[in-house]
Coordinates of C-alpha atoms in Angstrom, one line a residue:
M1 CA -162.9 8.2 -42.9
N2 CA -161.8 5.8 -45.1
T3 CA -163.3 2.3 -45.3
A4 CA -162.8 -1.0 -47.4
T5 CA -163.0 -4.4 -47.1
I6 CA -159.8 -6.5 -48.5
H7 CA -160.4 -9.5 -50.7
S8 CA -157.2 -10.5 -51.2
I9 CA -153.2 -10.2 -49.4
D10 CA -150.3 -9.8 -51.9
H11 CA -146.9 -11.3 -51.9
E12 CA -145.8 -8.5 -49.5
G13 CA -148.7 -9.4 -47.1
R14 CA -150.7 -6.5 -47.9
G15 CA -154.2 -6.1 -48.0
V16 CA -155.7 -6.3 -51.5
A17 CA -158.8 -4.5 -51.8
R18 CA -160.6 -2.5 -55.0
I19 CA -161.6 1.0 -54.5
H20 CA -163.1 3.5 -56.7
G21 CA -161.7 0.9 -59.7
K22 CA -158.5 1.1 -58.3
T23 CA -156.0 -1.4 -56.9
T24 CA -155.3 -0.6 -52.8
F25 CA -152.4 -2.1 -51.5
I26 CA -153.0 -2.0 -47.0
T27 CA -149.9 -2.6 -44.9
G28 CA -152.0 -4.1 -41.3
A29 CA -155.4 -5.5 -43.3
L30 CA -156.2 -8.9 -43.9
P31 CA -158.8 -10.9 -46.2
Q32 CA -162.6 -10.4 -44.9
E33 CA -162.2 -7.5 -43.4
T34 CA -163.1 -4.0 -43.3
V35 CA -160.9 -1.1 -42.4
A36 CA -160.0 2.4 -42.4
Y37 CA -157.5 3.5 -44.0
Q38 CA -154.7 5.9 -45.1
I39 CA -153.5 6.6 -47.8
T40 CA -149.8 6.9 -48.4
R41 CA -148.6 6.4 -51.4
S42 CA -150.7 7.0 -54.7
K43 CA -149.4 5.6 -58.4
K44 CA -151.4 5.9 -61.9
H45 CA -152.4 2.4 -61.2
H46 CA -152.7 1.7 -57.6
D47 CA -152.6 3.0 -54.6
E48 CA -150.4 1.8 -51.2
A49 CA -151.9 2.7 -47.4
Q50 CA -152.1 2.0 -44.0
A51 CA -155.2 0.4 -41.8
T52 CA -155.8 3.2 -39.3
R53 CA -158.2 1.3 -37.8
I54 CA -159.9 -2.8 -38.1
L55 CA -163.3 -2.2 -38.4
T56 CA -164.4 -6.1 -38.6
P57 CA -161.4 -8.4 -37.8
S58 CA -160.5 -11.6 -39.7
P59 CA -161.0 -14.8 -37.9
Y60 CA -157.6 -15.9 -38.6
R61 CA -156.6 -12.2 -36.6
T62 CA -153.7 -12.6 -33.9
A63 CA -152.1 -11.0 -31.3
P64 CA -148.0 -10.9 -32.5
A65 CA -145.9 -12.4 -30.3
C66 CA -143.4 -9.9 -30.5
P67 CA -143.3 -6.6 -28.4
H68 CA -141.3 -5.2 -31.5
Y69 CA -143.7 -6.3 -34.8
N70 CA -145.6 -3.2 -35.7
Q71 CA -142.1 -1.2 -36.3
C72 CA -139.7 -4.3 -37.1
G73 CA -139.6 -4.7 -41.0
G74 CA -138.3 -8.3 -40.4
C75 CA -141.8 -10.1 -39.9
T76 CA -145.0 -9.0 -41.8
L77 CA -147.1 -11.3 -40.9
Q78 CA -147.7 -12.2 -37.1
H79 CA -150.8 -10.7 -36.6
V80 CA -152.2 -14.1 -38.9
H81 CA -152.8 -17.2 -37.1
S82 CA -149.4 -19.3 -39.0
N83 CA -150.9 -22.3 -40.0
V84 CA -152.8 -19.5 -42.1
Q85 CA -150.5 -17.2 -43.3
V86 CA -149.3 -20.9 -45.0
A87 CA -153.2 -20.7 -46.9
Y88 CA -152.2 -17.2 -47.7
K89 CA -148.8 -18.2 -49.1
Q90 CA -150.2 -21.0 -51.2
R91 CA -152.3 -18.5 -52.6
I92 CA -149.9 -15.9 -53.1
L93 CA -148.5 -18.9 -55.5
E94 CA -151.4 -19.2 -57.3
D95 CA -151.9 -16.3 -58.3
Q96 CA -148.6 -15.3 -59.0
L97 CA -148.5 -18.5 -61.5
Q98 CA -152.0 -17.2 -63.0
R99 CA -151.2 -13.8 -63.2
L100 CA -147.6 -12.8 -63.7
G101 CA -146.9 -16.6 -65.7
K102 CA -150.7 -17.2 -67.6
V103 CA -149.2 -21.1 -65.8
R104 CA -150.4 -23.6 -63.8
P105 CA -149.7 -26.8 -62.5
Q106 CA -151.3 -30.2 -62.7
Y107 CA -151.8 -30.5 -59.8
L108 CA -150.5 -28.3 -56.6
L109 CA -148.6 -30.3 -53.8
P110 CA -149.5 -29.8 -50.0
P111 CA -147.5 -27.4 -48.0
I112 CA -145.1 -28.3 -45.5
Y113 CA -145.2 -26.1 -43.0
G114 CA -142.4 -26.3 -40.0
Q115 CA -141.8 -24.5 -37.4
A116 CA -143.4 -21.2 -36.7
W117 CA -141.0 -19.5 -34.0
G118 CA -137.2 -19.7 -33.1
Y119 CA -136.4 -21.1 -37.0
R120 CA -133.7 -18.7 -37.3
H121 CA -131.1 -20.1 -37.2
R122 CA -129.4 -17.2 -39.0
A123 CA -130.0 -12.9 -38.7
R124 CA -127.7 -10.0 -40.3
L125 CA -128.2 -7.4 -37.5
S126 CA -127.4 -3.3 -38.0
A127 CA -125.9 -1.6 -35.6
H128 CA -126.4 2.6 -34.4
H129 CA -124.0 4.5 -32.4
S130 CA -125.3 7.8 -31.0
Q131 CA -124.6 9.5 -27.8
G132 CA -123.0 7.2 -25.5
R133 CA -126.0 4.5 -26.8
T134 CA -125.4 1.5 -28.8
T135 CA -129.0 0.1 -31.0
L136 CA -128.6 -3.4 -32.7
G137 CA -131.7 -4.2 -34.5
F138 CA -133.3 -5.0 -37.5
Q139 CA -134.5 -1.7 -40.1
S140 CA -138.0 -0.4 -39.6
R141 CA -141.3 -0.9 -42.1
S142 CA -141.0 3.0 -43.8
S143 CA -137.3 3.9 -43.0
H144 CA -134.0 2.7 -42.6
R145 CA -134.6 3.8 -38.9
I146 CA -132.9 0.7 -37.1
I147 CA -134.9 -0.3 -34.4
D148 CA -133.5 -1.6 -30.9
I149 CA -134.3 -5.7 -30.4
Q150 CA -134.5 -6.8 -27.3
Q151 CA -136.0 -10.5 -28.1
C152 CA -136.9 -12.3 -31.2
P153 CA -139.1 -15.0 -31.0
I154 CA -138.3 -16.5 -34.7
L155 CA -134.2 -16.4 -34.2
A156 CA -133.0 -19.5 -32.5
P157 CA -133.1 -19.7 -28.7
Q158 CA -129.1 -19.8 -28.5
L159 CA -128.8 -16.7 -31.1
A160 CA -131.7 -14.7 -29.1
S161 CA -130.0 -15.0 -26.1
Q162 CA -126.5 -13.4 -26.7
L163 CA -128.3 -9.7 -28.6
S164 CA -128.0 -8.2 -25.1
N165 CA -124.6 -9.0 -24.4
T166 CA -123.8 -8.1 -27.7
R167 CA -125.2 -4.7 -27.4
A168 CA -123.3 -4.2 -24.6
L169 CA -120.0 -5.7 -26.8
L170 CA -120.6 -3.3 -29.7
L171 CA -120.7 -0.1 -27.2
Q172 CA -117.3 -1.4 -25.6
L173 CA -116.0 -1.5 -29.6
N174 CA -117.1 2.0 -30.3
R175 CA -115.9 3.5 -27.0
L176 CA -112.7 1.8 -28.1
H177 CA -112.7 4.1 -32.2
T178 CA -114.0 0.9 -33.3
P179 CA -117.6 1.2 -34.4
I180 CA -119.4 -2.0 -35.8
R181 CA -122.2 -1.3 -38.1
T182 CA -123.6 -5.0 -39.5
I183 CA -123.4 -8.5 -37.4
E184 CA -124.0 -12.0 -37.9
L185 CA -125.1 -14.6 -36.0
H186 CA -125.1 -18.3 -36.8
H187 CA -126.2 -21.1 -34.9
S188 CA -125.2 -24.7 -36.2
P189 CA -124.9 -27.9 -33.5
A190 CA -121.6 -28.0 -33.2
A191 CA -120.8 -24.4 -32.9
N192 CA -122.8 -21.0 -32.5
S193 CA -120.3 -17.6 -33.4
L194 CA -120.8 -13.7 -34.4
T195 CA -119.5 -12.2 -37.1
L196 CA -118.0 -7.9 -36.6
H197 CA -117.7 -6.7 -40.1
T198 CA -115.0 -4.1 -39.8
E199 CA -112.6 -1.8 -41.5
Y200 CA -109.9 -2.0 -39.3
L201 CA -109.4 -3.8 -35.2
P202 CA -107.5 -1.4 -33.3
K203 CA -105.3 -2.6 -30.9
A204 CA -106.7 -2.0 -27.7
A205 CA -109.9 -3.3 -30.0
R206 CA -108.2 -6.6 -30.5
A207 CA -107.1 -6.9 -27.3
H208 CA -110.8 -6.6 -25.6
L209 CA -112.7 -8.8 -27.9
I210 CA -110.3 -11.4 -27.4
Q211 CA -110.9 -10.9 -24.1
H212 CA -114.6 -10.9 -24.8
A213 CA -113.9 -14.1 -26.5
Q214 CA -112.5 -15.9 -23.9
S215 CA -115.2 -15.4 -21.7
L216 CA -117.7 -16.7 -24.0
P217 CA -120.0 -19.8 -23.3
A218 CA -116.8 -22.9 -24.9
N219 CA -119.9 -23.8 -28.6
W220 CA -119.4 -19.6 -29.3
H221 CA -116.7 -18.1 -31.2
I222 CA -115.8 -15.0 -33.0
W223 CA -115.0 -14.2 -36.8
L224 CA -113.4 -10.9 -38.1
Q225 CA -115.1 -9.7 -42.1
T226 CA -113.2 -7.0 -43.6
P227 CA -114.4 -5.5 -47.0
H228 CA -111.8 -7.4 -49.0
R229 CA -111.2 -10.7 -47.3
P230 CA -113.1 -13.8 -46.4
A231 CA -114.4 -14.3 -43.3
Q232 CA -112.0 -15.2 -40.6
P233 CA -111.8 -17.0 -36.3
L234 CA -110.2 -14.5 -34.2
L235 CA -109.4 -17.6 -32.7
P236 CA -107.2 -20.3 -34.2
D237 CA -108.7 -23.7 -33.8
S238 CA -112.8 -22.3 -33.9
P239 CA -114.7 -25.2 -34.8
Q240 CA -116.6 -25.3 -38.7
L241 CA -120.3 -23.8 -38.5
S242 CA -122.2 -26.9 -40.4
Y243 CA -125.3 -28.3 -41.0
S244 CA -126.9 -31.5 -41.8
L245 CA -129.1 -34.0 -43.9
P246 CA -129.9 -36.8 -41.9
E247 CA -131.3 -38.9 -44.9
Y248 CA -128.9 -38.6 -46.4
A249 CA -126.3 -39.2 -43.9
L250 CA -124.0 -35.8 -45.2
T251 CA -122.5 -33.0 -43.2
L252 CA -122.0 -29.5 -44.8
P253 CA -119.4 -27.6 -43.0
Y254 CA -119.9 -23.5 -43.8
R255 CA -117.9 -20.5 -42.8
P256 CA -119.9 -17.2 -42.0
G257 CA -120.9 -15.3 -45.3
D258 CA -121.3 -18.4 -47.1
F259 CA -124.7 -18.7 -48.2
T260 CA -127.0 -21.5 -46.3
Q261 CA -130.8 -21.4 -45.6
V262 CA -131.9 -19.5 -42.1
N263 CA -134.6 -22.2 -41.1
P264 CA -132.3 -25.8 -41.6
A265 CA -135.2 -27.8 -40.5
A266 CA -137.5 -26.9 -43.1
N267 CA -134.4 -27.1 -45.6
I268 CA -134.1 -30.8 -45.2
L269 CA -137.8 -31.1 -45.6
L270 CA -137.2 -28.7 -48.7
V271 CA -134.0 -31.2 -49.9
A272 CA -136.4 -34.4 -49.3
R273 CA -139.3 -32.9 -51.8
A274 CA -136.7 -31.7 -54.2
M275 CA -135.9 -35.4 -54.4
Q276 CA -139.1 -37.0 -54.6
L277 CA -139.4 -34.8 -57.7
L278 CA -136.1 -35.1 -59.6
Q279 CA -136.3 -38.4 -58.5
P280 CA -132.2 -39.1 -59.0
Q281 CA -130.9 -42.8 -60.6
P282 CA -127.3 -43.8 -60.9
G283 CA -125.7 -43.2 -64.1
E284 CA -127.7 -39.6 -64.5
R285 CA -125.8 -36.9 -66.1
I286 CA -128.0 -34.2 -63.4
A287 CA -127.1 -30.5 -63.3
D288 CA -127.5 -28.2 -60.1
L289 CA -127.4 -25.0 -61.3
F290 CA -126.8 -22.2 -58.7
C291 CA -125.4 -24.9 -56.6
G292 CA -124.1 -23.2 -53.7
L293 CA -122.2 -25.5 -51.7
G294 CA -123.6 -28.3 -52.0
N295 CA -127.4 -28.5 -50.4
F296 CA -128.7 -30.3 -53.1
S297 CA -125.6 -31.7 -54.9
L298 CA -124.6 -33.9 -52.5
P299 CA -128.0 -35.8 -51.9
I300 CA -127.9 -36.0 -55.9
T301 CA -124.6 -37.4 -55.6
A302 CA -125.6 -40.1 -53.3
A303 CA -128.2 -41.2 -55.1
G304 CA -125.9 -42.6 -58.0
A305 CA -126.3 -40.1 -59.9
Q306 CA -123.0 -38.0 -62.0
V307 CA -123.1 -34.3 -60.5
I308 CA -121.6 -31.2 -62.0
G309 CA -121.7 -27.9 -60.1
I310 CA -122.1 -24.4 -60.8
E311 CA -122.4 -21.3 -59.0
G312 CA -121.5 -17.5 -59.1
S313 CA -119.2 -17.8 -56.4
P314 CA -116.0 -19.2 -56.5
A315 CA -115.8 -19.5 -52.6
L316 CA -118.9 -21.3 -53.0
T317 CA -117.7 -24.0 -55.4
E318 CA -114.6 -24.7 -53.5
R319 CA -116.3 -25.1 -50.3
A320 CA -119.4 -27.8 -52.3
S321 CA -116.1 -29.3 -53.4
Q322 CA -114.6 -29.7 -49.9
N323 CA -118.0 -30.7 -48.6
A324 CA -118.1 -33.2 -51.5
R325 CA -114.2 -35.1 -50.3
L326 CA -115.5 -34.9 -46.6
N327 CA -118.8 -37.3 -47.7
H328 CA -116.9 -39.5 -49.9
L329 CA -118.8 -38.5 -52.6
A330 CA -115.6 -36.3 -55.1
E331 CA -115.8 -39.0 -57.9
R332 CA -118.9 -38.2 -59.0
T333 CA -119.4 -34.7 -58.3
R334 CA -117.2 -31.6 -60.8
F335 CA -118.2 -28.0 -59.6
H336 CA -117.3 -24.6 -61.2
S337 CA -117.5 -20.7 -60.9
A338 CA -120.0 -18.9 -63.5
D339 CA -121.6 -16.2 -63.8
L340 CA -125.3 -17.9 -64.7
F341 CA -127.8 -14.8 -65.0
Q342 CA -125.1 -14.9 -68.1
T343 CA -126.2 -18.0 -70.1
T344 CA -126.1 -18.5 -73.4
E345 CA -127.3 -20.8 -75.6
H346 CA -123.4 -21.1 -76.7
T347 CA -123.2 -22.0 -72.6
V348 CA -125.8 -24.6 -72.8
A349 CA -124.3 -26.5 -75.7
G350 CA -120.7 -27.0 -73.9
W351 CA -122.5 -28.1 -71.6
G352 CA -123.5 -31.4 -73.1
Y353 CA -126.4 -33.1 -72.9
F354 CA -128.5 -33.1 -68.9
D355 CA -130.5 -35.4 -68.1
K356 CA -132.2 -33.6 -65.0
I357 CA -131.5 -30.5 -63.6
L358 CA -132.2 -29.1 -60.6
L359 CA -132.6 -24.9 -60.5
D360 CA -132.0 -23.3 -57.2
P361 CA -131.6 -19.7 -57.9
P362 CA -131.8 -16.3 -56.0
R363 CA -134.5 -13.9 -55.7
S364 CA -134.0 -12.6 -59.7
G365 CA -134.8 -15.8 -60.9
A366 CA -133.1 -17.8 -63.7
Y367 CA -135.1 -16.1 -66.9
A368 CA -131.5 -16.2 -69.0
L369 CA -130.5 -20.0 -67.8
V370 CA -134.5 -21.4 -68.9
Q371 CA -134.3 -18.8 -71.9
A372 CA -131.0 -20.9 -73.2
L373 CA -132.2 -24.5 -73.0
H374 CA -132.9 -25.8 -76.5
A375 CA -132.8 -29.1 -78.4
P376 CA -130.7 -31.1 -78.1
Y377 CA -129.7 -30.4 -74.4
L378 CA -133.4 -29.9 -73.5
P379 CA -133.3 -32.5 -70.1
R380 CA -135.9 -34.5 -69.6
R381 CA -136.8 -33.6 -66.4
I382 CA -136.5 -29.7 -64.5
V383 CA -137.2 -29.4 -60.6
Y384 CA -137.3 -25.4 -60.0
V385 CA -136.8 -24.4 -56.4
S386 CA -137.6 -20.7 -55.9
C387 CA -137.6 -18.4 -52.9
N388 CA -139.9 -15.7 -55.5
P389 CA -143.0 -16.6 -56.6
A390 CA -143.0 -13.6 -59.2
T391 CA -140.1 -14.8 -61.1
F392 CA -140.5 -18.6 -61.1
A393 CA -144.3 -17.8 -62.5
R394 CA -142.3 -15.7 -64.9
D395 CA -139.8 -18.8 -66.0
A396 CA -142.0 -21.1 -65.8
A397 CA -143.8 -20.1 -68.8
V398 CA -140.7 -20.1 -70.6
L399 CA -140.2 -23.9 -69.9
V400 CA -143.5 -24.6 -71.0
G401 CA -142.9 -22.1 -74.1
K402 CA -140.5 -24.4 -74.5
G403 CA -142.5 -27.8 -74.3
Y404 CA -142.4 -28.4 -71.0
R405 CA -145.2 -29.9 -68.9
F406 CA -145.7 -28.0 -65.6
R407 CA -146.6 -31.3 -63.5
N408 CA -146.5 -29.9 -59.8
A409 CA -146.2 -27.2 -57.7
G410 CA -146.1 -26.4 -53.6
I411 CA -144.2 -24.4 -51.3
V412 CA -142.2 -24.7 -48.8
N413 CA -142.5 -22.5 -45.4
M414 CA -139.1 -21.4 -45.0
F415 CA -140.1 -18.2 -43.6
P416 CA -142.9 -18.0 -41.2
Q417 CA -144.3 -15.0 -39.6
T418 CA -142.8 -13.9 -42.9
A419 CA -144.4 -13.0 -46.5
H420 CA -141.5 -14.7 -48.0
V421 CA -142.7 -18.1 -50.2
E422 CA -140.3 -21.0 -51.0
T423 CA -141.7 -23.1 -54.4
V424 CA -140.5 -26.1 -55.6
G425 CA -142.7 -27.0 -58.6
C426 CA -141.1 -30.0 -61.6
F427 CA -141.1 -29.6 -65.5
D428 CA -141.5 -32.7 -67.7
L429 CA -140.1 -32.5 -71.1
E430 CA -143.4 -33.9 -73.6

């Protein structure tokens, strides 16, 4: 029997051990544990393994709340007490900054915890149809197989309660020669939506879908998403999905398919932290890069600053403009679309000088953009919101190399029960 003692945890939530001088990542193992393990993949510089038995359990190990946990790939940390998950994520951030970026902030911000369960207000699920049966759920941990989800404790209760009803609908649509492979569920205070991704909807399937829609609770609505067209409501006059930022008296409508944070309660805290660090002032010219539909742009504008929002998706910048008008902030905002992954020094010069910049890139980070920043266009302050500590560490090193002081950084537990780490960091020009 192969055994190992776990000394840390990696960014995917796997235990890390040193075995015969080689790093081994062991799924299902936690720091302070001794485990039996089986190698699943061997590489030149490291091995990957699966814990087969926990010989000495961590004091922070707990029973997973979800019956699908050992198969479903949606969560990776349900076997850890919720508060300890946050401590692990803080350690992951510190490790990535030190190991990949060779940088460290002057001080670490206290982590933001948020609710552990029922937080997810948006979810994308896959469906599979075979032998008169429909499977609906998330992919398994080790393959593309879809795990049939009967319940999901991280979903908002309003969404989890519709899983069985949605599965029955997909089964009937499949019988009507309309196999749906992907769906999205959204919950917002004003409305809930079920979005069906389909290439074609025959008349019989549409008629059944309309009948089903009319039987749903009043605040549930069905949308259709085709490959070459934005999502459209099945029935006219469907109320808009939206979320709010109460501290700034803002309401931000959106459509299925738009990027929004899956955890609106944590998003409120994330925005508040970013604003505390950015400290926007009246008269300042501030850029919100990777601005989406205005999640940070509009709070910055509400503080009195002039905001330029840039985003790769024209649909999102149009939504941001609409949200600025809705919230009476259009006079001090301007949005346009551009590929920020192709940013050059010429691009930065074309923007002109910004007093401050807020960055909120996807997981791949903002390497080209931070590389392109140069005098005399270096802003006094940069606040960087990241969903990937590895690319954040890489980009932080670039900013430090350009003369920025890495003031602080901290995590926001945007995705409890998973290993995903959301980080906010602040950089001041020396």
